[in-house]
CSV table of C-alpha atoms in Angstrom, one decimal:
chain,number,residue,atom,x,y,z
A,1,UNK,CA,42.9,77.4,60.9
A,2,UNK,CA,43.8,78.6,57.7
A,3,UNK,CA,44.1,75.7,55.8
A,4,UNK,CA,46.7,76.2,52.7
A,5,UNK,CA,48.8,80.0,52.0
A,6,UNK,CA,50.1,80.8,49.1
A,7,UNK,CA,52.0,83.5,48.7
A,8,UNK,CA,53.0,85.7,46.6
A,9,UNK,CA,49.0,86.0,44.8
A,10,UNK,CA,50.5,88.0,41.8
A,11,UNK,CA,54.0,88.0,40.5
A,12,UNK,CA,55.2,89.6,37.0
A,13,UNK,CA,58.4,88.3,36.1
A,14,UNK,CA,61.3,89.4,33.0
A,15,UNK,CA,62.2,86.3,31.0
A,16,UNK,CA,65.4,85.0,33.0
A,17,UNK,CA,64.8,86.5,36.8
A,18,UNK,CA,64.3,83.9,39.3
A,19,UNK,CA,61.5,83.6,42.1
A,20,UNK,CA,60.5,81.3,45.0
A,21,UNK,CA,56.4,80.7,45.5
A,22,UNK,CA,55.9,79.7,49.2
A,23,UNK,CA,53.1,77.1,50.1
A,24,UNK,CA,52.6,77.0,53.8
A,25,UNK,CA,49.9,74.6,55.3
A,26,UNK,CA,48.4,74.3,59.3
A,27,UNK,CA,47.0,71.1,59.3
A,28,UNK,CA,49.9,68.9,60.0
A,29,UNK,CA,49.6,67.4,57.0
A,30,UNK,CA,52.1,65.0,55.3
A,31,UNK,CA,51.9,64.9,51.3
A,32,UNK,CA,52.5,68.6,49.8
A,33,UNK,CA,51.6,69.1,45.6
A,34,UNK,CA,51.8,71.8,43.2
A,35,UNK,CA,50.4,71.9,40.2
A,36,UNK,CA,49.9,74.2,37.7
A,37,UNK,CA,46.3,75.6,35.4
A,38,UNK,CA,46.6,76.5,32.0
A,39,UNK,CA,43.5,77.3,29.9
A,40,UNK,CA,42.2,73.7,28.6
A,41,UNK,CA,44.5,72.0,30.2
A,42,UNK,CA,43.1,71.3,33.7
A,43,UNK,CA,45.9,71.3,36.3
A,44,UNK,CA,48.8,69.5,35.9
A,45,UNK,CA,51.6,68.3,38.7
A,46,UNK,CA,55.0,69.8,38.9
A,47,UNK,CA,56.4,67.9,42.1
A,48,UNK,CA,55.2,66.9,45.2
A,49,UNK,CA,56.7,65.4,48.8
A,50,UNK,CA,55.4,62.8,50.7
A,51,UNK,CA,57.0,64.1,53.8
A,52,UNK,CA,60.0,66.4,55.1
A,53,UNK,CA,63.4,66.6,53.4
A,54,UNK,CA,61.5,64.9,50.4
A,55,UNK,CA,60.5,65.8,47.1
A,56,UNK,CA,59.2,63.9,44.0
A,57,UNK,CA,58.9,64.9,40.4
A,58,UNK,CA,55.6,64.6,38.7
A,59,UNK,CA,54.3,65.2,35.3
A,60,UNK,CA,55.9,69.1,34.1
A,61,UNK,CA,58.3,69.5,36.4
A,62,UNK,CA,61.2,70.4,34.2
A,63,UNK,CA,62.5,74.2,35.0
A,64,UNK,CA,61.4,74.1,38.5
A,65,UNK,CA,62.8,72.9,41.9
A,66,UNK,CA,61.6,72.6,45.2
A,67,UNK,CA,61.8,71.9,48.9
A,68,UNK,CA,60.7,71.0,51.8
A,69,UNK,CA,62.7,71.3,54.6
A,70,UNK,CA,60.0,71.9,57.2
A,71,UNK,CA,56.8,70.1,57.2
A,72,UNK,CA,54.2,73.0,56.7
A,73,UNK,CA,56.6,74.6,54.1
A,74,UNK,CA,56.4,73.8,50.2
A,75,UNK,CA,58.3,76.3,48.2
A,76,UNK,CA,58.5,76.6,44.5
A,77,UNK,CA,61.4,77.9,43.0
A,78,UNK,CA,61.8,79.2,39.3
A,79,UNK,CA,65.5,79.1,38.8
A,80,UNK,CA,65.3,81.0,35.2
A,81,UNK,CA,61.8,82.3,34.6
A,82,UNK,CA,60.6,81.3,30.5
A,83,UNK,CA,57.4,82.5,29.2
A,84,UNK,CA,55.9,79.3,29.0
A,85,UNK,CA,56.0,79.5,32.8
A,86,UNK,CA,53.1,82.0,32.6
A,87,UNK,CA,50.6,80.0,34.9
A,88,UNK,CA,48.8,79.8,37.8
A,89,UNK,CA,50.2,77.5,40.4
A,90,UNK,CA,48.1,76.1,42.9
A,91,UNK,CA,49.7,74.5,46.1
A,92,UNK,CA,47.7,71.5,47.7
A,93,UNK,CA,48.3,69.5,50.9
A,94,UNK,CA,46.6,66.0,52.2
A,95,UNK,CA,47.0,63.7,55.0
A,96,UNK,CA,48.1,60.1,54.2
A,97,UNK,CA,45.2,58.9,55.8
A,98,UNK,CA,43.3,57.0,53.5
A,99,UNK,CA,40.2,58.9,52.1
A,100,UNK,CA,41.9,62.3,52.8
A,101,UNK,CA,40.8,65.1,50.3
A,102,UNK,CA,43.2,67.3,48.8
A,103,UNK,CA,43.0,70.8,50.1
A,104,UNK,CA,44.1,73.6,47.4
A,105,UNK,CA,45.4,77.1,48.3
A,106,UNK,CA,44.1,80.0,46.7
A,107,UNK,CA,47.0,79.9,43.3
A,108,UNK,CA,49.7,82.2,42.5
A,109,UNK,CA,49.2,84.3,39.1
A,110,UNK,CA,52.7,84.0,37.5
A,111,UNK,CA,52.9,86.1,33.8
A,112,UNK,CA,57.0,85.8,32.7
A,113,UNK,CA,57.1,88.8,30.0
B,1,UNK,CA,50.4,57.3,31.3
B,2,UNK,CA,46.8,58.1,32.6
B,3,UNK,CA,45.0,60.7,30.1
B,4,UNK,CA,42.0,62.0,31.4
B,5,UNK,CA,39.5,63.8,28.9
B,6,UNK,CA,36.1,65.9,29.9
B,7,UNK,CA,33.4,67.2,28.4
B,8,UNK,CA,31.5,69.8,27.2
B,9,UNK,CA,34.0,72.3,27.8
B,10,UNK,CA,31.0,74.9,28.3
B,11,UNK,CA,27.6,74.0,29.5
B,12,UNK,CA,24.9,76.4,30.3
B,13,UNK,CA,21.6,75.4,31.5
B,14,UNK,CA,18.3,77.3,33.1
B,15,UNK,CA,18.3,77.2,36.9
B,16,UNK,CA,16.5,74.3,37.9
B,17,UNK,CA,17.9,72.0,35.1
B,18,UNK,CA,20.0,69.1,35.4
B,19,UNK,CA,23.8,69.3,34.8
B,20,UNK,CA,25.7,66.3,33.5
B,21,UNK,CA,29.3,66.6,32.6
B,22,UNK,CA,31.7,63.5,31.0
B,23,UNK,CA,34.8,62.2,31.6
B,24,UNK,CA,36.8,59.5,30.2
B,25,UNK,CA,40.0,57.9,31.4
B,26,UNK,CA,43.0,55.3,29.7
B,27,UNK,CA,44.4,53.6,32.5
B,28,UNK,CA,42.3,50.6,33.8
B,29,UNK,CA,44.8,51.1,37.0
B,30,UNK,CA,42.9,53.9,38.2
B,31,UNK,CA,41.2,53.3,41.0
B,32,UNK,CA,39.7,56.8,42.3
B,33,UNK,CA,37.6,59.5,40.5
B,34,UNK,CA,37.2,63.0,42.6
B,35,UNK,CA,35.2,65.8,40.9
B,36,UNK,CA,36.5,69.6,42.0
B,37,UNK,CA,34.7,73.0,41.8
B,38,UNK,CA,36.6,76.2,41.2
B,39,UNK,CA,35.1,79.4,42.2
B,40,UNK,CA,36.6,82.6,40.4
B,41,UNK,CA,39.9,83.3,41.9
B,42,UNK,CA,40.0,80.0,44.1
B,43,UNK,CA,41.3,77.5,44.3
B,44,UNK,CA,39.6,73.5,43.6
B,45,UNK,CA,37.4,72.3,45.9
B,46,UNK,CA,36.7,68.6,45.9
B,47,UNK,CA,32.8,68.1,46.0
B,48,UNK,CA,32.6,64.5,45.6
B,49,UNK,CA,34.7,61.3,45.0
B,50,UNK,CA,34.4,57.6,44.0
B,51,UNK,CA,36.4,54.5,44.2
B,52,UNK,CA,36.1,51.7,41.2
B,53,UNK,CA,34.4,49.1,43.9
B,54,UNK,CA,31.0,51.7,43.7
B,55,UNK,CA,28.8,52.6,40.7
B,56,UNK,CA,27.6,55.4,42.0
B,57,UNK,CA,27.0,58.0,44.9
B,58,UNK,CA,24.9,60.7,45.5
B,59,UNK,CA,25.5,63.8,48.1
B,60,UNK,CA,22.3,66.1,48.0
B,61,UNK,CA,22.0,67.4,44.2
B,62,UNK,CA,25.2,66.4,42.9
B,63,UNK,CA,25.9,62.4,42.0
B,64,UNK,CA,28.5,60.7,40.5
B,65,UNK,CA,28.6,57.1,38.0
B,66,UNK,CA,31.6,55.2,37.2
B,67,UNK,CA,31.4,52.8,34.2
B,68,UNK,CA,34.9,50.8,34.6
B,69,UNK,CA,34.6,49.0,31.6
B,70,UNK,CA,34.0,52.0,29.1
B,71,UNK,CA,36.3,53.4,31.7
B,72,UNK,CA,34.2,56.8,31.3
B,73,UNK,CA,32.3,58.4,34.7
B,74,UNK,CA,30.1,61.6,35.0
B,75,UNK,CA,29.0,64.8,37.2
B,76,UNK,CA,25.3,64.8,37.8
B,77,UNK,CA,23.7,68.2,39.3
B,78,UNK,CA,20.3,68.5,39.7
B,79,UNK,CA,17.8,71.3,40.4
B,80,UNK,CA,20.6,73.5,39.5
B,81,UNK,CA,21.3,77.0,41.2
B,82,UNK,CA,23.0,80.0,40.5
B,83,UNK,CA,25.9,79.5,43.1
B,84,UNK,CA,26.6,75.7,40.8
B,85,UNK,CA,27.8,78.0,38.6
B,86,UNK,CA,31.9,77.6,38.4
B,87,UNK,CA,34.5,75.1,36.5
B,88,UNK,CA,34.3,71.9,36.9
B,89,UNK,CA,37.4,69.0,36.9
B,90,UNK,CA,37.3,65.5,36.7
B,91,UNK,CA,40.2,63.9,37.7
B,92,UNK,CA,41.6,60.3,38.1
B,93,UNK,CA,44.6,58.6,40.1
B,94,UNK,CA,45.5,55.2,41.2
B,95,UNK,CA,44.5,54.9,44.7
B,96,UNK,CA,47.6,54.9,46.7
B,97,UNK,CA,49.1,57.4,45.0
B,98,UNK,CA,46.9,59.9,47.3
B,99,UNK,CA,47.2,63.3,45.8
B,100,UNK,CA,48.8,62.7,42.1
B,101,UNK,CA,46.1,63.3,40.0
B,102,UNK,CA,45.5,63.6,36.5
B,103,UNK,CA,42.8,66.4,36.0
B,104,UNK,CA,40.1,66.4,33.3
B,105,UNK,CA,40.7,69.7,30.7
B,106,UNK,CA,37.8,71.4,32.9
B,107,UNK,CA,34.0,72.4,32.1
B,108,UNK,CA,33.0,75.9,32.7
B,109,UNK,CA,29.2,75.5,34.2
B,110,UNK,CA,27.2,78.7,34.1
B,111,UNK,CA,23.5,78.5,35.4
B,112,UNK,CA,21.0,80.7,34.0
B,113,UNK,CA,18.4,82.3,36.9
């Protein structure tokens, strides 16, 4: 049980390229989040999906997309990479039971140069 | 929307001192408080939680208070270790909003030996 993936850990990126962070979950869970942490600024919510084929926007998440066409699967995609996109993005998963905790993955260090 | 707003950013204390960090929240909607711990390089790990029905609960060392009507609640750790040392997040949501949080800006603990 490896709880939440993230992958890639480290990505460099040239202002304008274009990447997909994968979030992959084994707990069968059904709400998927990703945030991201700047310094002094906590963590902050881009989208999220409260089940398969869905997807939500939440507080930043203008310059990203997502999807989630199979239940385990959250990807993250940067369509245009800016440098204000230089973050760490943290993939989280829950189950809709009430009470659940929210289980973070390890992050994704993204610096757009 | 909900703004969430912790403090000290940076707290230091001898091991075997109490820890007591503060967090303050807008929205009288919000209904659920979890506190996170982020080790270096990992990702946030929730260590405990309240609802607004309790003012207060303890796990071991650590212990939580909600005040709804100053709307402000607070991280209690007690006989601190080395191992407490980490960040710390606050965070609020309304309750059946599951995993949408609005995190605290984060207070790096550090625990003197």
């Amino acid at each position: 049980n490896a709880g939440v993936t993230q992958t890639p850990k480290f990505r460099v990126l040239k202002t304008g390229q274009s990447m997909t962070l994968l979030c992959a979950q084994d707990m069968n869970h059904e709400y998927m989040y990703w945030y991201r942490q700047d310094p002094g600024m906590g963590l902050r919510l881009i989208h999220y999906s409260v089940g398969e084929g869905t997807t939500a926007k939440g507080e930043v998440p203008d310059g990203y997309n997502v999807s989630r066409l199979k239940k385990q699967n959250f990807l993250l995609g940067l369509e245009s990479a800016a440098p204000s996109q230089t973050s760490v993005y943290f993939c989280a998963s829950m189950n809709r039971v009430s009470d659940s905790p929210l289980h973070f993955g390890n992050g994704t260090r993204l610096t757009v140069t | 929307g909900e703004n969430v707003e912790q403090h000290p950013s940076t707290l230091s204390v001898q091991e075997g001192d109490s820890a007591v960090i503060k967090c303050t929240y807008s929205d009288s909607a919000s209904n659920y408080f979890p506190w996170y711990k982020q080790e270096l390089g990992k990702g946030p790990q929730l260590i405990i939680d309240i609802r607004s029905n309790v003012g207060e609960k303890k796990d071991q060392r650590i212990a939580v208070t909600l005040n709804k009507t100053a709307k402000h609640f607070s991280l209690h750790i007690t006989e601190t270790q080395p191992e407490d040392s980490a960040v710390y997040f606050c965070a609020a949501s309304i309750n059946n909003q599951g995993g949408k949080l609005i995190f605290g800006q984060g207070t790096e603990l550090s625990v003197k030996p």
